[in-house]
Amino acid sequence: MPTAVITGGTDGIGRALADTYLERGHEVLIVGTSTAKGEAFLAAAARGGAGGRARFLRADLSLVAENRRVIDHVTAAYPAVDLLVLGARYHRSTRVETPDGFESTFALYYLSRHLLSHGLIGPLRRAEQAVVLNFGAAGLAGPVRWDDLQLRRDYPGTGALGHGGALCDLLAAHCARTYADTPVHYVVNHPGVVSTSFAGEYDRATAAHVAGLRATGKPVSRAVAQVLPYLTAPPARLTAVLEGRRVPTDTSAFSPTAAARLHEATTGLLAALPS
Ligand SMILES: NC(=O)c1ccc[n+]([C@@H]2O[C@H](COP(=O)([O-])OP(=O)(O)OC[C@H]3O[C@@H](n4cnc5c(N)ncnc54)[C@H](OP(=O)(O)O)[C@@H]3O)[C@@H](O)[C@H]2O)c1
């Protein structure tokens, strides 16, 4: 049975993708921090007769050890992974560091996705055709702050998400080259403004802005419909999608040199963690 693993699957676009892939007959494992949301997904699946194919794993993906636990769990539980969705996000208006010492958006929005993309390559390459969907910037964000990946200077508020998105573009570009001999395809998707929970802790001005985005954003169903065709039939090893439209990947946002530089910087950061 095809398997989908969806981070951020407890809410928003991730949850809608989880429902969609349950309907398509997949085994679906969602990952999030909220047990209540996870159990709501399981209950809805059971009501729809798909309870046996729905799973929830509680994990805080802003922590390196938690990502490694998820990788171990998925590798042991599923022979192959056909779809990996990297959709967890949480914004903080104020700069916060995780217990690992990483800026929190860097940790959740980028580093977790780096760990999962590489750590799950075993089950991904065993699928007939696998897709990794990463909600990145699709070329819209940047430049990368090479000398300040942890955003220590002039913390940019919601710009931290954009910076994370630019890092995710490079991550997908690097994976597409590194794993070119596997059946894995990489789709970077920027869905535009979508009316979701916008999980996070916002200062007053940002909270007002976010309330506006929630009120005016497109429905989640539309965001899912815009990306689904690229997941079903990925047109290339690396595809970037902006609100349903394919955009070029031969740009600086996906530069192989920059992607390799980021990979090296990331492995250096991980190697410096106490074991
Ligand atoms: N909505 C938009 O307008 C928009 C625009 C551009 C890009 N995107 C991108 O699209 C993707 C989905 O966004 P969304 O708006 O649908 O998200 P959302 O509704 O805000 O939901 C965020 C998800 O991330 C999970 N999450 C938060 N912190 C976590 C942690 N520490 N560990 C594990 N999971 C965690 C949440 O699960 P729990 O609550 O269970 O922790 C939830 O499932 C994200 O990558 C986002 O950046 C969205």
Coordinates of N, CA and C and ligand atoms in Angstrom, one line a residue, residues 8-14 31-34 37 59-62 86-90 108-109 113 135 190-194 196-199, ligand 1:
G8 N 3.5 18.5 9.8 CA 2.5 19.6 9.7 C 1.1 19.0 9.2
G9 N 1.0 17.7 9.4 CA -0.3 17.0 8.9 C -1.4 17.2 9.8
T10 N -1.2 17.8 11.0 CA -2.3 17.9 12.0 C -3.1 19.1 11.7
D11 N -2.7 20.0 10.8 CA -3.4 21.3 10.6 C -3.2 21.8 9.2
G12 N -4.1 22.8 8.8 CA -3.9 23.5 7.6 C -3.7 22.7 6.3
I13 N -2.8 23.1 5.5 CA -2.6 22.4 4.2 C -2.2 21.0 4.4
G14 N -1.3 20.8 5.4 CA -0.8 19.4 5.6 C -2.0 18.5 6.0
V31 N 2.5 14.0 11.4 CA 3.4 14.3 12.5 C 3.1 15.7 13.0
G32 N 3.0 15.9 14.3 CA 2.8 17.3 14.8 C 3.0 17.2 16.3
T33 N 2.8 18.4 17.0 CA 3.0 18.4 18.4 C 1.7 18.2 19.2
S34 N 0.6 18.4 18.5 CA -0.7 18.5 19.2 C -1.4 17.1 19.2
K37 N -5.1 17.4 18.1 CA -5.3 17.5 16.6 C -5.0 16.1 16.0
A59 N 5.6 14.6 17.7 CA 7.0 14.9 17.7 C 7.2 16.4 17.6
D60 N 8.2 16.9 18.3 CA 8.6 18.3 18.2 C 9.8 18.4 17.2
L61 N 9.4 18.7 16.0 CA 10.4 18.7 14.9 C 11.4 19.8 15.0
S62 N 11.3 20.7 15.9 CA 12.3 21.8 16.1 C 13.5 21.2 16.8
L86 N 6.8 18.0 3.7 CA 7.6 18.8 4.7 C 6.8 20.1 4.9
G87 N 5.9 20.1 5.9 CA 5.0 21.2 6.0 C 4.9 21.9 7.4
A88 N 5.7 21.4 8.3 CA 5.6 22.0 9.7 C 6.1 23.4 9.7
R89 N 5.4 24.3 10.4 CA 5.9 25.6 10.5 C 5.4 26.2 11.8
Y90 N 6.1 27.1 12.4 CA 5.7 27.8 13.6 C 6.5 29.1 13.6
L108 N 13.0 24.5 12.7 CA 11.8 23.8 12.3 C 11.6 23.9 10.8
Y109 N 11.8 25.0 10.3 CA 11.4 25.2 8.8 C 12.5 24.7 7.9
R113 N 13.7 19.7 7.9 CA 13.5 19.3 6.5 C 14.7 18.7 5.9
F135 N 7.5 22.8 1.3 CA 6.9 24.2 1.2 C 8.0 25.2 1.3
H190 N 5.2 27.1 -3.2 CA 4.8 28.3 -2.4 C 3.3 28.4 -2.8
P191 N 2.5 28.2 -1.8 CA 1.0 28.2 -2.1 C 0.4 29.5 -2.2
G192 N 1.1 30.6 -1.9 CA 0.5 31.9 -1.8 C -0.2 32.1 -0.4
V193 N -1.0 33.0 -0.2 CA -1.6 33.2 1.1 C -2.8 32.3 1.2
V194 N -2.8 31.4 2.2 CA -3.9 30.4 2.4 C -4.4 30.6 3.8
T196 N -5.2 29.5 7.0 CA -4.9 28.4 7.9 C -4.7 29.0 9.3
S197 N -4.2 28.1 10.2 CA -4.1 28.5 11.6 C -2.9 29.6 11.7
F198 N -2.0 29.6 10.8 CA -0.8 30.4 10.9 C -0.2 30.2 12.3
A199 N 0.1 29.0 12.6 CA 0.6 28.7 14.0 C 1.8 29.5 14.4
Ligands
LIG1 N1 -0.8 29.5 5.0 C1 -0.1 30.3 4.2 O1 -0.6 31.4 3.7 C2 1.2 29.8 3.7 C3 1.9 30.7 2.8 C4 3.2 30.3 2.4 C5 3.7 29.1 2.8 N2 3.0 28.3 3.6 C6 3.6 27.0 4.0 O2 2.8 25.9 3.8 C7 3.1 25.0 4.9 C8 1.8 24.6 5.6 O3 1.4 25.8 6.2 P1 0.0 26.0 6.9 O4 -0.4 27.4 6.9 O5 -1.0 25.0 6.4 O6 0.4 25.6 8.4 P2 -0.5 25.8 9.8 O7 -1.9 25.7 9.6 O8 0.1 27.0 10.5 O9 0.0 24.5 10.6 C9 1.3 24.3 11.0 C10 1.6 22.9 11.2 O10 2.9 22.7 11.7 C11 2.9 21.9 12.8 N3 4.0 22.2 13.8 C12 4.2 23.5 14.4 N4 5.2 23.4 15.2 C13 5.7 22.1 15.1 C14 6.8 21.5 15.8 N5 7.6 22.1 16.6 N6 7.0 20.2 15.5 C15 6.1 19.5 14.6 N7 5.1 20.1 14.0 C16 4.9 21.4 14.2 C17 1.6 22.1 13.4 O11 1.2 20.9 14.2 P3 0.8 21.0 15.7 O12 -0.2 22.1 15.9 O13 0.2 19.6 15.9 O14 2.1 21.2 16.4 C18 0.7 22.2 12.2 O15 0.3 20.9 11.7 C19 4.1 25.6 5.8 O16 5.4 25.1 5.4 C20 4.0 27.1 5.5 O17 5.1 27.8 5.7 C21 1.8 28.6 4.0

